[in-house]
Amino acid sequence: MSSSFVVPRDRHLKWPSLDWLEALLYILCGVCIIGFSLCVLADVTSRELGRPWLWLQQFTTGFFAWGVFIGMALAARRNDHMYLAEIVQSMEGNKRRNLEVFSRLVVLVVSLFLVVFGWANFLNDMGSYRMPSLIPLGYYTISVPIAGALVALFQVEQIVNGLKNGFPDPVASTEQVAS
Amino acid sequence: MNNGFIILIMASCFLGFGYMGVPVVFSITAGVLVAASLTKISFGSIVGQMFHGIDAEALLAIPFFLLVGELMTAANVTTRMIVLAQTLVGHLRGGLAQVVTVFSIFFAGISGSSTADVAALARTVGPEMDKEGYDRAFTAALIAAAATIANLIPPSIMAVVYGATGNVSIGGLFLAGVVPGLMVGAGLMIYSYFFGPPGIHRPRATFGQFSEATKAAALPLVIPIIIMGGILTGWFTPTEAGLVAVTYIVFFLIPIMNRGHLKNLPRDFANVGLMYSIPLAAVAAASAFGWMLAFLKGPEVVSGWISDVAGTNAILIMLLLVVLFVIVGDFVDAVPAIIIFMPILNALAELGQIHPVHMGVTIITTLAFGLITPPYGITLLMSSKFVGVSFMAAVKRSLPLYIVFFTTILFCVFFPRVVLWLPKTLLPESVGCFKNPSGPGHICPQF
């Protein structure tokens, strides 16, 4: 089942053993957006019926924030993030390998910051509550260190596999030659 | 250490890492973390600021507007709108080129994102233009330029981000975007008519063909009415209007028009779940950047530079901002750019007594132009990839189209009354008008 949720692009940079995680994150992206759509729908409906459920807004923002950070982690595995330029794609050899490793090391360091300081924030936020639902703020902000840990894992995966198999996608290169 | 120097280091890290292949969200965050290490600000507060950057209710509208575009494209409902556009303008010189622009105007009223527009056009009209002998570089340039209209005509994701971070009326920005959106559309049509490839001459559609196409496209064309009608009547916030549009598509439009697509809906939702997280993760990082910039008194420094040249002259301030944002838009994506520069925009709007909606719509138009300029013209990159032509060839063919954008931007700068006429008429509160306590109508500030 999971294979249809895993994009084939950059296959050579992925460990098959982590495919279930990509599939799970993809499903969770869907769950978050459906969850938050249903919450907004229930919010509008209850308000129109004259009995607003105020705490629904907190569920809405919860699904929304979790969706952003889960999606951020998934995009890191699929290399789907926004890039300023794709100059790396036009490079070859050692120059490309060094730049690919360097850029992933930068992402790795940033994601470790998100883990360490996001975790500290989470512990702190467990003492703050959102009104009127009284949900601890930490339940929202823990999405940051979790996303950071996943991004870090995916960077390690890509660096190890990239050094072993090379960074350019062999499938894409073959397609380019064929066209 | 000098604040200006820290800002320079922060910006250099962001751009340097970004151009070395680090994704935007991480290159921005890396720049902010480096800057934080040179100040007394804790890393924890930077990470906290990233979370708070997306914890804004107005941003919830973004996934819905993306969802509307994705559902319409995935379910192939957009082809009916293309047929309608064909019956309207397909007989003119450069018929398919005219169809691209008219469809983009229709689609802009439904989706807030250029990417869905590019995908829909490149998959449907693109191959037809190829068959009719249109130069591929022209096709890519035109599709990209026309797709930018999605950021101007409501609902616009850039307007949602601008309104949410700048505390400006989103409804006001939506309505003010209509004039520049239509101007860009008209400009592209005029250019295609006089200077574009002629294409194959088609006979004018009969009234019967036109009414049939209108009937087929009527259900999708209700969506802009739902969105703007809901917002203007005060029934819905932009987020809720987006949700109502999604509900209409899922429970009404797709079952009627493409029932077979219903089984694919969970995948569409999951795709958009990923799609919305990418710009919003950049919003999270950019809000930390903007916060750090404000801490380092960046807005005062930049507004000081601009006020040294322009004084308090609103027109000069706007022109300098346009120059700044043309440059910024060449290198940075529009959404992070809006958030990073928002403190500066607020400071300058106050200095020049510029109406925030006027300032917002001018900046959004300028950033929409940035979507087709190299090196980071994202819609042009996408359309050249879809159409199958080199990016540089598409850039060359898009150069004459820049005139359309420059004219529109300058119009926005010099004619605030025209730009603000629609929000003032339909949503007076959005531009600072208030009900006349001693009679009918509203009392409005001078623009």
XYZ file of C-alpha atoms in Angstrom:
626
model
C 0.000 0.000 0.000
C 2.743 2.404 0.967
C 4.460 2.295 -2.450
C 1.735 4.398 -4.096
C 2.325 7.092 -1.478
C 6.069 7.213 -2.055
C 7.313 9.300 -4.977
C 9.783 7.437 -7.218
C 11.889 10.554 -7.794
C 15.356 10.466 -6.135
C 14.822 6.792 -5.277
C 18.594 6.331 -5.071
C 18.727 8.769 -2.134
C 16.146 6.871 -0.078
C 16.342 3.863 2.203
C 13.410 1.549 1.391
C 13.106 0.914 5.130
C 11.934 4.523 5.604
C 9.283 4.396 2.868
C 6.580 3.621 5.410
C 7.436 6.899 7.124
C 7.007 8.872 3.878
C 3.678 7.117 3.281
C 2.573 7.839 6.853
C 3.528 11.517 6.610
C 1.654 11.798 3.300
C -1.459 10.274 4.868
C -1.093 12.573 7.884
C -0.948 15.584 5.530
C -4.325 14.457 4.183
C -5.675 13.838 7.691
C -4.598 17.304 8.842
C -6.210 19.174 5.957
C -9.403 17.093 6.116
C -9.480 17.513 9.916
C -9.048 21.223 9.739
C -11.584 21.562 6.905
C -14.154 19.660 8.989
C -13.388 21.839 12.017
C -13.958 25.045 10.008
C -17.151 23.528 8.572
C -18.411 22.615 12.054
C -17.385 26.057 13.300
C -19.406 27.849 10.605
C -22.372 25.495 11.028
C -22.509 25.782 14.813
C -22.199 29.558 14.594
C -24.997 29.778 12.031
C -27.154 27.606 14.288
C -26.611 30.099 17.081
C -24.629 27.700 19.277
C -20.979 28.375 18.465
C -18.370 25.876 19.646
C -15.540 28.253 20.410
C -13.027 25.491 21.135
C -13.327 24.282 17.539
C -11.056 27.126 16.462
C -8.292 25.687 18.606
C -8.635 22.301 16.926
C -8.561 24.091 13.573
C -5.298 25.880 14.307
C -3.903 22.648 15.769
C -4.557 20.669 12.570
C -3.248 23.594 10.535
C 0.044 23.941 12.412
C 0.653 20.204 12.564
C -0.087 20.012 8.841
C 2.514 22.696 8.089
C 5.300 21.008 10.062
C 4.460 17.458 8.954
C 4.365 18.691 5.355
C 7.716 20.406 5.911
C 9.223 17.051 6.944
C 7.607 15.201 4.035
C 8.807 17.834 1.560
C 12.329 17.347 2.927
C 12.245 13.628 2.021
C 10.712 14.265 -1.394
C 12.971 17.279 -2.118
C 9.800 19.236 -2.792
C 10.757 22.431 -0.939
C 11.038 25.828 -2.621
C 14.543 26.574 -3.861
C 16.009 29.938 -4.823
C 17.956 28.385 -7.684
C 18.708 24.985 -9.052
C 22.314 25.670 -10.049
C 23.356 22.422 -8.363
C 21.433 20.435 -11.006
C 23.655 21.772 -13.768
C 26.890 20.743 -11.970
C 28.750 17.460 -12.145
C 31.490 15.538 -10.366
C 33.107 16.436 -7.072
C 31.899 20.025 -7.208
C 28.287 18.880 -7.272
C 28.832 16.225 -4.595
C 30.449 18.732 -2.237
C 27.670 21.285 -2.732
C 24.931 18.662 -2.310
C 26.530 17.463 0.942
C 27.095 21.011 2.168
C 23.493 22.104 1.538
C 22.175 19.038 3.370
C 24.560 19.676 6.264
C 23.155 23.203 6.582
C 19.616 21.754 6.669
C 20.771 19.135 9.187
C 22.234 21.772 11.536
C 19.089 23.943 11.274
C 16.842 20.939 11.936
C 18.885 20.001 15.005
C 18.350 23.539 16.296
C 14.609 22.990 15.759
C 14.808 19.752 17.764
C 16.806 21.118 20.714
C 15.168 24.524 21.113
C 11.758 23.337 19.917
C 11.828 20.707 22.664
C 12.753 23.341 25.269
C 9.854 25.489 24.040
C 7.515 22.484 24.207
C 8.392 21.815 27.860
C 7.830 25.471 28.633
C 4.556 25.612 26.666
C 3.051 22.694 28.583
C 2.445 25.232 31.331
C 0.499 27.596 29.041
C -3.089 26.911 28.019
C -5.273 28.026 25.145
C -8.624 29.444 26.129
C -11.415 28.334 26.200
C -10.441 24.724 25.474
C -7.595 24.668 28.057
C -5.453 22.662 25.641
C -1.773 23.078 26.612
C 0.104 25.145 24.015
C 2.775 22.446 24.071
C 0.473 20.094 22.161
C 0.797 22.479 19.229
C 4.447 23.476 19.530
C 5.733 19.908 19.824
C 5.125 19.682 16.078
C 8.290 21.793 15.610
C 10.864 19.442 17.229
C 9.141 16.388 15.716
C 9.409 17.935 12.244
C 13.015 18.891 13.019
C 13.870 15.294 13.987
C 12.274 13.925 10.805
C 14.047 16.468 8.605
C 17.365 15.604 10.299
C 16.742 11.888 9.699
C 15.980 12.486 6.015
C 19.116 14.603 5.582
C 21.278 11.838 7.046
C 19.527 9.360 4.741
C 20.216 11.538 1.681
C 23.820 12.307 2.587
C 24.689 8.616 3.195
C 22.911 7.407 0.042
C 24.171 10.322 -2.033
C 27.786 9.601 -1.101
C 27.205 5.922 -1.875
C 25.126 6.157 -5.087
C 25.865 9.684 -6.306
C 23.474 12.640 -6.036
C 22.152 13.054 -9.615
C 18.963 11.063 -10.198
C 19.931 8.262 -12.647
C 16.293 7.932 -13.822
C 16.011 11.649 -14.619
C 19.438 11.599 -16.347
C 18.374 8.644 -18.542
C 15.126 10.450 -19.439
C 17.092 13.577 -20.372
C 19.433 11.587 -22.616
C 16.478 9.813 -24.234
C 14.686 13.077 -24.969
C 28.359 44.568 16.751
C 26.693 47.102 14.468
C 23.064 46.265 13.634
C 23.507 47.038 9.938
C 26.393 44.572 9.783
C 24.331 41.830 11.458
C 21.485 42.452 8.980
C 24.000 42.153 6.142
C 25.316 38.851 7.530
C 21.756 37.537 7.987
C 20.727 38.454 4.432
C 23.998 37.129 2.976
C 23.566 33.784 4.755
C 19.997 33.500 3.484
C 20.859 34.318 -0.136
C 24.222 32.529 -0.075
C 22.845 29.290 1.355
C 19.754 29.610 -0.853
C 21.772 29.864 -4.039
C 23.952 26.978 -2.898
C 20.885 24.730 -2.965
C 19.556 24.938 0.591
C 15.714 25.043 0.523
C 14.274 28.515 1.193
C 12.785 27.632 4.596
C 16.123 26.366 5.906
C 18.291 29.050 4.305
C 16.127 31.762 5.904
C 16.239 29.997 9.284
C 20.011 29.500 9.023
C 20.448 33.237 8.370
C 18.298 34.129 11.381
C 20.123 31.675 13.655
C 23.510 33.078 12.604
C 22.220 36.597 13.317
C 20.790 35.487 16.678
C 24.205 34.113 17.679
C 25.553 37.679 17.293
C 22.861 39.218 19.514
C 21.377 38.574 22.932
C 18.321 36.883 21.422
C 17.948 33.231 22.417
C 17.641 30.474 19.829
C 14.516 29.292 21.637
C 12.724 32.546 20.902
C 13.648 32.270 17.207
C 12.185 28.764 17.035
C 9.122 29.961 18.976
C 8.682 32.832 16.537
C 8.586 30.336 13.658
C 5.580 28.652 15.232
C 3.832 31.926 16.048
C 4.398 33.099 12.458
C 1.871 30.582 11.179
C -0.453 30.813 14.148
C -2.654 33.425 12.427
C -6.286 32.744 11.619
C -6.248 34.543 8.273
C -3.565 32.191 6.926
C -6.035 29.306 7.211
C -7.575 30.553 3.952
C -4.499 29.527 1.952
C -5.085 25.742 1.945
C -8.694 26.259 0.855
C -7.801 28.458 -2.107
C -5.119 25.934 -3.119
C -7.636 23.134 -2.670
C -10.163 24.862 -4.938
C -7.568 25.154 -7.723
C -6.305 21.594 -7.264
C -9.785 20.048 -7.217
C -10.899 21.975 -10.285
C -7.778 21.000 -12.228
C -7.610 17.368 -11.059
C -11.292 16.790 -11.824
C -10.869 18.312 -15.312
C -13.592 20.861 -14.678
C -11.336 23.610 -16.007
C -11.690 22.397 -19.617
C -15.254 23.732 -19.682
C -13.975 27.177 -18.812
C -11.393 26.924 -21.584
C -14.181 26.102 -24.069
C -16.115 29.147 -22.871
C -13.041 31.345 -23.300
C -12.667 29.913 -26.810
C -16.197 30.886 -27.810
C -15.593 34.395 -26.479
C -12.216 35.258 -28.005
C -11.089 32.245 -30.078
C -11.961 34.056 -33.343
C -9.607 36.984 -32.691
C -6.081 37.175 -34.125
C -3.891 34.873 -32.022
C -7.043 33.079 -30.877
C -5.467 30.545 -28.527
C -3.221 33.195 -26.997
C -6.360 35.229 -26.232
C -7.951 32.090 -24.752
C -4.976 31.701 -22.373
C -5.524 35.201 -20.965
C -9.315 35.032 -20.728
C -9.156 31.614 -19.073
C -6.586 32.966 -16.588
C -8.958 35.780 -15.657
C -11.785 33.254 -15.098
C -9.537 30.886 -13.184
C -8.092 33.716 -11.084
C -11.563 34.222 -9.654
C -11.541 30.628 -8.458
C -8.002 29.832 -7.381
C -5.567 32.042 -5.512
C -2.452 30.458 -6.891
C -0.572 30.834 -10.175
C 0.789 27.304 -10.082
C -2.615 25.635 -10.542
C -3.289 28.022 -13.441
C 0.037 27.180 -15.142
C -0.599 23.447 -14.703
C -4.133 23.688 -16.146
C -3.088 25.791 -19.157
C 0.120 23.955 -19.971
C -1.710 20.627 -19.982
C -4.677 21.739 -22.058
C -4.081 24.820 -24.236
C -0.266 24.362 -24.421
C -0.334 21.297 -26.737
C -3.037 22.938 -28.913
C -0.883 26.049 -29.350
C 2.018 23.804 -30.302
C -0.116 22.136 -33.008
C -1.137 25.529 -34.393
C 2.509 26.499 -34.772
C 2.844 28.973 -31.894
C 6.459 29.418 -30.880
C 6.914 27.374 -27.682
C 8.878 30.125 -25.973
C 5.971 32.525 -26.598
C 3.492 29.956 -25.263
C 5.530 29.482 -22.066
C 5.980 33.250 -21.596
C 2.297 34.002 -22.142
C 1.027 31.214 -19.879
C 3.378 32.348 -17.096
C 2.445 36.024 -17.474
C -1.292 35.281 -17.612
C -1.031 32.985 -14.569
C 0.225 35.894 -12.441
C -3.306 37.342 -12.670
C -4.314 34.717 -10.074
C -2.370 36.769 -7.523
C -4.287 39.929 -8.334
C -7.913 39.006 -9.003
C -9.563 37.680 -5.826
C -9.072 35.321 -4.090
C -5.314 35.889 -3.947
C -2.952 34.030 -1.634
C -0.491 36.930 -1.689
C -3.311 39.221 -0.504
C -4.150 36.791 2.321
C -0.519 36.714 3.479
C -0.166 40.503 3.113
C -3.394 41.166 4.990
C -2.653 38.650 7.733
C 0.870 39.885 8.460
C 0.314 43.580 7.821
C -3.042 43.822 9.576
C -4.645 45.146 6.386
C -8.200 44.280 5.283
C -7.998 41.142 3.140
C -11.380 41.935 1.565
C -10.047 45.390 0.657
C -6.897 43.915 -0.907
C -9.005 41.389 -2.828
C -11.173 44.105 -4.351
C -8.301 46.501 -5.016
C -6.565 43.731 -6.977
C -9.337 43.615 -9.578
C -8.215 46.740 -11.507
C -4.522 45.748 -11.877
C -5.601 42.153 -12.612
C -7.848 43.238 -15.464
C -5.210 45.686 -16.703
C -2.612 42.914 -16.949
C -5.184 40.736 -18.744
C -6.105 43.496 -21.199
C -2.429 44.297 -21.792
C -1.595 40.674 -22.596
C -4.545 40.443 -24.976
C -3.536 43.640 -26.790
C 0.055 42.402 -27.056
C -1.069 38.995 -28.402
C -3.398 40.657 -30.905
C -0.853 43.034 -32.414
C 2.543 41.414 -31.816
C 1.938 37.717 -31.067
C 1.825 34.839 -33.579
C -1.412 34.935 -35.628
C -2.400 31.277 -35.044
C -5.176 29.683 -37.110
C -8.099 31.917 -37.947
C -11.353 30.556 -36.539
C -14.891 31.711 -37.283
C -16.691 33.606 -34.568
C -18.706 31.277 -32.309
C -22.448 31.307 -32.923
C -24.806 32.424 -30.188
C -25.860 28.787 -29.788
C -22.251 27.666 -29.231
C -21.688 30.505 -26.800
C -24.795 29.775 -24.758
C -23.964 26.065 -24.688
C -20.415 26.794 -23.449
C -21.761 29.236 -20.856
C -24.220 26.629 -19.633
C -21.460 24.028 -19.337
C -19.181 26.404 -17.429
C -21.905 27.983 -15.303
C -21.447 25.737 -12.289
C -17.691 26.379 -11.922
C -18.233 30.098 -12.498
C -20.485 30.255 -9.445
C -17.370 29.838 -7.275
C -16.145 33.459 -7.524
C -19.665 34.583 -6.589
C -19.614 32.299 -3.542
C -16.197 33.532 -2.443
C -16.554 37.262 -3.005
C -20.292 37.298 -2.297
C -19.724 35.663 1.087
C -16.952 38.075 2.013
C -18.719 41.223 0.775
C -21.982 40.439 2.508
C -20.084 39.792 5.714
C -21.378 36.226 5.954
C -17.970 34.662 5.810
C -14.369 35.434 6.533
C -11.984 34.655 3.604
C -11.172 31.307 5.281
C -14.822 30.340 5.562
C -15.517 31.510 2.009
C -12.719 29.209 0.823
C -14.243 26.337 2.766
C -17.709 26.957 1.332
C -16.199 26.927 -2.171
C -14.445 23.604 -1.418
C -17.691 22.154 -0.021
C -19.537 23.265 -3.156
C -16.943 21.566 -5.384
C -16.791 18.324 -3.377
C -20.498 17.833 -2.745
C -22.011 19.449 -5.815
C -19.686 20.183 -8.715
C -17.616 16.998 -8.939
C -20.580 14.612 -8.407
C -22.390 16.372 -11.277
C -19.501 16.993 -13.643
C -16.995 14.216 -13.020
C -18.425 11.589 -10.672
C -15.575 9.196 -11.468
C -13.144 11.586 -9.789
C -14.762 11.204 -6.361
C -12.573 8.190 -5.510
C -9.462 10.349 -6.034
C -10.544 13.034 -3.568
C -8.532 11.717 -0.581
C -5.384 11.891 -2.717
C -6.240 15.433 -3.846
C -6.600 16.462 -0.212
C -3.290 14.829 0.736
C -1.560 16.536 -2.207
C -2.845 19.920 -1.092
C -1.896 19.024 2.497
C 1.697 18.845 1.282
C 1.328 21.723 -1.176
C 0.178 24.258 1.423
C 2.825 23.284 3.932
C 5.653 24.328 1.591
C 4.869 28.068 1.335
C 3.652 28.151 4.933
C 6.873 26.629 6.243
C 8.575 29.494 4.389
C 6.104 31.869 6.096
C 7.187 30.449 9.483
C 10.862 31.020 8.717
C 10.251 34.418 7.107
C 8.307 35.635 10.127
C 11.328 34.816 12.315
C 13.462 36.737 9.792
C 11.087 39.715 9.847
C 11.016 39.645 13.639
C 14.823 39.643 13.820
C 14.950 42.421 11.238
C 12.583 44.476 13.383
C 14.694 43.767 16.506
C 17.780 44.984 14.650
C 15.866 48.148 13.700
C 16.061 47.226 9.999
C 12.798 49.007 9.159
C 14.134 52.268 10.589
C 17.395 51.875 8.654
C 15.751 51.087 5.280
C 12.953 53.597 5.733
C 15.670 56.097 6.694
C 17.444 55.442 3.370
C 14.209 55.794 1.455
C 13.062 58.905 3.317
C 16.510 60.490 2.745
C 15.806 60.274 -0.989
C 12.030 60.643 -1.080
C 11.266 62.662 2.051
C 7.609 62.143 2.839
C 6.523 62.226 -0.815
C 4.136 59.268 -1.163
C 4.687 58.815 -4.910
C 8.479 58.804 -4.598
C 8.323 56.392 -1.663
C 6.111 54.064 -3.675
C 8.386 54.269 -6.718
C 11.452 53.430 -4.621
C 9.559 50.537 -3.048
C 8.600 49.281 -6.507
C 12.288 49.327 -7.517
C 13.192 47.536 -4.282
C 10.517 44.872 -4.775
C 11.332 44.348 -8.453
C 14.865 43.469 -7.282
C 13.656 41.427 -4.294
C 11.100 39.594 -6.443
C 13.897 38.547 -8.801
C 15.609 36.608 -6.037
C 13.094 35.724 -3.346
C 9.667 34.091 -3.423
C 6.757 36.509 -2.951
C 5.360 35.049 0.278
C 8.563 35.227 2.360
C 9.352 38.606 0.767
C 6.055 40.060 1.987
C 6.627 38.840 5.533
C 10.292 39.817 5.729
C 9.642 43.345 4.467
C 6.341 43.959 6.255
C 7.873 45.995 9.118
C 9.570 48.220 6.509
C 6.346 48.598 4.525
C 4.420 49.575 7.643
C 7.031 52.157 8.605
C 7.014 53.684 5.103
C 3.224 53.677 4.783
C 3.098 55.711 7.973
C 5.876 58.037 6.836
C 4.287 58.822 3.466
C 0.673 58.660 4.735
C 0.025 55.965 2.117
C -3.188 53.998 2.367
C -2.261 50.427 3.461
C -4.568 48.828 0.852
C -3.032 50.998 -1.888
C 0.468 50.119 -0.709
C -0.502 46.432 -0.472
C -1.965 46.119 -3.944
C 1.004 47.936 -5.527
C 3.489 45.643 -3.767
C 1.456 42.536 -4.672
C 1.366 43.604 -8.347
C 5.127 44.159 -8.269
C 5.727 40.761 -6.666
C 3.386 39.119 -9.193
C 5.668 40.568 -11.864
C 8.585 38.922 -10.044
C 7.014 35.547 -10.866
C 8.148 35.900 -14.494
C 11.537 37.565 -14.011
C 14.819 35.648 -13.826
C 16.547 34.130 -11.993
C 13.659 33.168 -9.675
C 10.573 33.519 -11.863
C 8.703 30.544 -10.515
C 5.708 30.553 -12.887
C 7.990 31.040 -15.894
C 10.213 28.201 -14.651
C 7.156 25.982 -14.347
C 5.586 26.897 -17.671
C 8.867 26.494 -19.591
C 9.267 23.053 -17.991
C 5.681 22.007 -18.878
C 5.781 23.426 -22.402
C 9.206 21.927 -23.065
C 11.367 24.948 -23.844
C 14.508 26.339 -22.216
C 13.997 28.856 -19.417
C 16.207 31.455 -21.097
C 14.246 31.221 -24.375
C 11.029 31.813 -22.422
C 12.665 34.737 -20.585
C 13.577 36.381 -23.932
C 10.007 36.024 -25.215
C 8.590 37.409 -21.983
C 10.677 40.628 -22.135
C 8.082 42.594 -24.207
C 5.400 41.501 -21.731
C 7.276 43.341 -18.973
C 5.887 46.573 -20.454
C 2.367 45.415 -19.532
C 3.446 44.903 -15.920
C 5.407 48.160 -15.670
C 2.401 50.089 -17.022
C 0.083 48.387 -14.521
C 2.442 48.983 -11.578
C 2.900 52.653 -12.468
C -0.868 53.006 -12.849
C -1.288 51.589 -9.341
C 1.275 54.059 -7.974
C -0.149 57.150 -9.657
C -3.888 56.457 -9.505
C -4.785 55.270 -5.986
C -8.339 56.542 -6.387
C -8.991 54.223 -9.322
C -7.371 51.266 -7.579
C -9.278 51.903 -4.350
C -12.567 52.712 -6.068
C -13.898 49.141 -5.927
C -13.149 48.487 -2.227
C -14.454 51.963 -1.384
C -17.692 51.222 -3.244
C -18.321 47.624 -2.196
C -16.535 47.320 1.147
C -16.093 50.894 2.461
C -14.885 49.827 5.915
C -11.909 48.068 4.317
C -10.401 51.394 3.256
C -11.100 53.223 6.495
C -14.560 54.638 5.682
C -17.168 54.709 8.405
C -20.924 55.160 8.364
C -22.098 58.727 8.326
C -23.672 59.243 11.790
C -25.900 62.045 10.533
C -27.150 60.627 7.244
C -26.834 57.998 4.564
C -23.548 56.821 3.032
C -20.026 56.708 4.387
C -17.388 59.229 5.335
C -14.059 58.264 3.773
C -10.479 59.496 4.133
C -8.820 61.305 1.198
C -6.707 58.998 -0.968
